[in-house]
PDB file of C-alpha atoms in Angstrom:
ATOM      1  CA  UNK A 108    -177.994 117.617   0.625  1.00  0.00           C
ATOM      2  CA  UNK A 109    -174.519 119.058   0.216  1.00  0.00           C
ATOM      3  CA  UNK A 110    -172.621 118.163  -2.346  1.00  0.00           C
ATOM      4  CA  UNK A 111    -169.998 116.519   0.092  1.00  0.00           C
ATOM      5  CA  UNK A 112    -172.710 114.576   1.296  1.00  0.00           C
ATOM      6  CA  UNK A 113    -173.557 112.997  -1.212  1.00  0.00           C
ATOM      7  CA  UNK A 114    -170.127 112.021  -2.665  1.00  0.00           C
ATOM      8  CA  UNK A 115    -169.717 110.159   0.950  1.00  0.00           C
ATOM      9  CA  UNK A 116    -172.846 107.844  -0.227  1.00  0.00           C
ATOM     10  CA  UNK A 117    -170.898 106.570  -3.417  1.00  0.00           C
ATOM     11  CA  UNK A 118    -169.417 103.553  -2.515  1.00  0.00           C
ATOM     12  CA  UNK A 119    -165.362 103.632  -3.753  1.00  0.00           C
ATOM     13  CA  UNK A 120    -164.422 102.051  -7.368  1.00  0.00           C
ATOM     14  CA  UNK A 121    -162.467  98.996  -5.937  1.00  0.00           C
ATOM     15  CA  UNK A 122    -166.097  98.318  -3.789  1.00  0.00           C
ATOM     16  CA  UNK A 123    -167.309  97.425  -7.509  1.00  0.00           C
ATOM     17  CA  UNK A 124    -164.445  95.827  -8.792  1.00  0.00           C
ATOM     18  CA  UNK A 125    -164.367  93.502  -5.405  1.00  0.00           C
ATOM     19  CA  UNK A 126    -167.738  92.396  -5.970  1.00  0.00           C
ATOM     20  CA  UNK A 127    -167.210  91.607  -9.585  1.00  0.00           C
ATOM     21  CA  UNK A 128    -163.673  89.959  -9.021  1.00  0.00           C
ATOM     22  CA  UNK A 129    -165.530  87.450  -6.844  1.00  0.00           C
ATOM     23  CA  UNK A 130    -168.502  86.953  -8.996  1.00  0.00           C
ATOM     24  CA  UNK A 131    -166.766  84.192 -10.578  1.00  0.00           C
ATOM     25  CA  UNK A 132    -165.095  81.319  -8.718  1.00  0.00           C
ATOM     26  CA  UNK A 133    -161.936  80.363 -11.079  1.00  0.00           C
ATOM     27  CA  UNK A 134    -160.473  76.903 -10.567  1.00  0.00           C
ATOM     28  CA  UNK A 135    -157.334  76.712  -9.678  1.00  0.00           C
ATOM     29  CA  UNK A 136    -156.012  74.972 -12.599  1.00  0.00           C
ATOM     30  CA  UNK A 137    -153.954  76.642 -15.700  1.00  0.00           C
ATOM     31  CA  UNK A 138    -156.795  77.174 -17.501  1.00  0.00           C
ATOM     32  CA  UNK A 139    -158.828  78.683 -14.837  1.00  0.00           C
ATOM     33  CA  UNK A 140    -156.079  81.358 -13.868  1.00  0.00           C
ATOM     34  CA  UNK A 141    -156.100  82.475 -17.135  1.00  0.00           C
ATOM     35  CA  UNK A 142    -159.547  82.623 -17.196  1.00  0.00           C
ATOM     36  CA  UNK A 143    -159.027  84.391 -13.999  1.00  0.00           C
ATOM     37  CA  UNK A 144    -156.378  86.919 -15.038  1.00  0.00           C
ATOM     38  CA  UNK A 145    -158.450  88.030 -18.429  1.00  0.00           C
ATOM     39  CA  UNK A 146    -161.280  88.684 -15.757  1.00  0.00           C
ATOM     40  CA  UNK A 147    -159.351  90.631 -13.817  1.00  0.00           C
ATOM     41  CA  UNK A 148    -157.516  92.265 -16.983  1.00  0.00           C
ATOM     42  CA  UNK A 149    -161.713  93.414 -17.843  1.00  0.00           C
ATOM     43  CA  UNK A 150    -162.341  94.654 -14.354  1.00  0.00           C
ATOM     44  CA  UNK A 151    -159.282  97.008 -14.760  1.00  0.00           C
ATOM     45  CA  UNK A 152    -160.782  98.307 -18.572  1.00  0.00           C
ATOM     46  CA  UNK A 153    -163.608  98.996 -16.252  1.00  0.00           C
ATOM     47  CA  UNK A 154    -161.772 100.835 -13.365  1.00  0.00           C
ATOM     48  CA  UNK A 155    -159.547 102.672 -15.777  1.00  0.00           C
ATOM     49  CA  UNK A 156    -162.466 104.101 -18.552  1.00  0.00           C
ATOM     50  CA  UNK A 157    -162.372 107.829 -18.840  1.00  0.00           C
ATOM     51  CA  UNK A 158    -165.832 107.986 -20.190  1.00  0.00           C
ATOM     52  CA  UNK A 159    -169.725 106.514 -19.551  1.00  0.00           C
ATOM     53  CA  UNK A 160    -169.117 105.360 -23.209  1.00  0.00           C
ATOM     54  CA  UNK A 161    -165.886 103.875 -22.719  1.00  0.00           C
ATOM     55  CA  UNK A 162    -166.860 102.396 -19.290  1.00  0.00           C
ATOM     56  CA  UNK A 163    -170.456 100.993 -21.032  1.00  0.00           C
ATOM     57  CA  UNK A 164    -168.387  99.196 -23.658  1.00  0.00           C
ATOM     58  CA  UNK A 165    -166.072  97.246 -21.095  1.00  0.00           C
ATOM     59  CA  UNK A 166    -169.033  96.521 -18.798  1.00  0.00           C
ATOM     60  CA  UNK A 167    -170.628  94.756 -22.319  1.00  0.00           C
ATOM     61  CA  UNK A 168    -167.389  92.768 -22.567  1.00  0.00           C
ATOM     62  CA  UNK A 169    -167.534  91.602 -19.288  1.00  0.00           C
ATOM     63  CA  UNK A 170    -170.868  90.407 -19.273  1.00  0.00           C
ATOM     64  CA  UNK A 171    -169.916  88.886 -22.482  1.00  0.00           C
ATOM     65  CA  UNK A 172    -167.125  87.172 -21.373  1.00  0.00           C
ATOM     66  CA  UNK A 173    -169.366  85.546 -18.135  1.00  0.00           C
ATOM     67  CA  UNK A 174    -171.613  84.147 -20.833  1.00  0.00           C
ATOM     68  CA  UNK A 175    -168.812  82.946 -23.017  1.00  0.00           C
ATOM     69  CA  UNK A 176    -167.945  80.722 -19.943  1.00  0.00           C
ATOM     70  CA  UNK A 177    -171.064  79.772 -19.948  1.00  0.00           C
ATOM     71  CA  UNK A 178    -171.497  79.023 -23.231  1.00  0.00           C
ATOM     72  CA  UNK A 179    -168.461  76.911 -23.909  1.00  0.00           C
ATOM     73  CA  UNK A 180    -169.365  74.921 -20.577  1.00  0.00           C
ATOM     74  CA  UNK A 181    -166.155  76.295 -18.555  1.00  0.00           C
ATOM     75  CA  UNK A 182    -168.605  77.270 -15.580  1.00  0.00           C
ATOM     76  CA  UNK A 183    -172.124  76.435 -14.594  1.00  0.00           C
ATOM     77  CA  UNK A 184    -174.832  78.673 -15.495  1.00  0.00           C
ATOM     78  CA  UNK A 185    -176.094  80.558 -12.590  1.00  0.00           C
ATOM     79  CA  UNK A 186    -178.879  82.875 -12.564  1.00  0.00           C
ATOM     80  CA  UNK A 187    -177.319  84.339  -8.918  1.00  0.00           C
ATOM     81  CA  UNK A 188    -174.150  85.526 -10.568  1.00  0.00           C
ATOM     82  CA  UNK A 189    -175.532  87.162 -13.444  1.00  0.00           C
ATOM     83  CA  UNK A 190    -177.626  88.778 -11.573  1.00  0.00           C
ATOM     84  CA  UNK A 191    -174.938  90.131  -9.058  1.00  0.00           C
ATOM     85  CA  UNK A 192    -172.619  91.073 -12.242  1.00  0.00           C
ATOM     86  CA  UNK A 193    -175.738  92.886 -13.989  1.00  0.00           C
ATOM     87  CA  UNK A 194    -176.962  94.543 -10.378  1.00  0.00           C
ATOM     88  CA  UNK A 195    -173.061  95.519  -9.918  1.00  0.00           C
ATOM     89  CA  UNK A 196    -172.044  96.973 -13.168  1.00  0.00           C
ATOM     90  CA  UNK A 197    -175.542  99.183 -13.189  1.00  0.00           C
ATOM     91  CA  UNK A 198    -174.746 100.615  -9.788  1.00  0.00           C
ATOM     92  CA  UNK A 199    -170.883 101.311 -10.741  1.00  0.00           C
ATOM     93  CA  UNK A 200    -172.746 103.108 -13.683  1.00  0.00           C
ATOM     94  CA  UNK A 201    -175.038 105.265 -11.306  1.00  0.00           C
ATOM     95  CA  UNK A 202    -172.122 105.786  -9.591  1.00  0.00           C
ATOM     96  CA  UNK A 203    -170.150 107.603 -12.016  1.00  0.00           C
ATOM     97  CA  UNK A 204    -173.307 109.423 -13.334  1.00  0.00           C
ATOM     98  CA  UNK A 205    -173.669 110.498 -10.339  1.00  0.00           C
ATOM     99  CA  UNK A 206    -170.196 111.406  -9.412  1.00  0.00           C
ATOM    100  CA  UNK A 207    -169.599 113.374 -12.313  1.00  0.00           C
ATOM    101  CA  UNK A 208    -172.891 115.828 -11.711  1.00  0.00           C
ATOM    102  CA  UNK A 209    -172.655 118.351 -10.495  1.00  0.00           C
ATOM    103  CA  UNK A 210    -175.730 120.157  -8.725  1.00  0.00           C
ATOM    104  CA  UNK A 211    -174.366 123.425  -9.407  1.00  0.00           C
ATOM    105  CA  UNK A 212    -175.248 122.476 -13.741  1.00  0.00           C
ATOM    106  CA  UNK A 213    -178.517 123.646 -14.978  1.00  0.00           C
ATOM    107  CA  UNK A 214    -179.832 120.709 -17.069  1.00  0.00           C
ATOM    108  CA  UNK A 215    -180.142 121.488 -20.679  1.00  0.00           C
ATOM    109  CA  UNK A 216    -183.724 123.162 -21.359  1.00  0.00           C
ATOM    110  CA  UNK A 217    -184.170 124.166 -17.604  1.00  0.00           C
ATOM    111  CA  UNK A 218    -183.682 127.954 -16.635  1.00  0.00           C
TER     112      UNK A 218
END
C-alpha cells in the first residue's frame, strides 16, 4: 500500500469529534448546556493535542467527565455510550499513531 493510500483510510479528526459530541444527549436546560459546552470545550483539548501523551490525557478527562455525570446522577448510566466513547477515543488514537508513521522509519532494533 502507498503511503497515500493509506492516509485516505483515516477517517478526518472532526469524524471523531462528531461521534463523541453526540455521545451524550444534553438537556436543554441551563445546566445541561453547560454541561454541554464543557463537553465540547474537552472534545476541542482532544482535537487540538500536539502529542499521543497530551491527546491520552484529554481522552482520560473525557471519559472522566462521562462518568462524573454518571456518578452525580445528571445522566443515566448506559453501557451503549461508554462503549461508543471508549470504541471512539481508541480509534482517534490508532488514528494518529497511524498518521504520524511513517513507512519510510526503520523501527528501533530492526535493520
Amino acid at each position: 500500500m502507498y503511503p497515500f493510500e493509506q492516509i485516505a483510510l483515516i477517517p478526518p479528526t472532526n469524524d471523531y469529534a462528531q461521534r463523541l459530541s453526540a455521545a451524550i444527549p444534553f438537556p436543554k436546560t441551563i445546566l445541561g448546556n453547560r454541561q454541554h459546552g464543557a463537553w465540547q470545550r474537552l472534545i476541542s483539548v482532544i482535537k487540538s493535542s500536539e502529542t499521543l501523551s497530551a491527546f491520552d490525557k484529554a481522552a482520560a478527562y473525557i471519559e472522566g467527565y462521562a462518568h462524573a455525570l454518571v456518578d452525580s446522577d445528571q445522566i443515566d448510566i448506559s453501557i451503549e455510550r461508554d462503549v461508543l466513547i471508549i470504541e471512539t477515543v481508541d480509534a482517534w488514537r490508532c488514528a494518529r499513531v497511524e498518521s504520524n508513521a511513517s513507512p519510510y522509519l526503520n523501527h528501533p532494533g530492526k535493520p
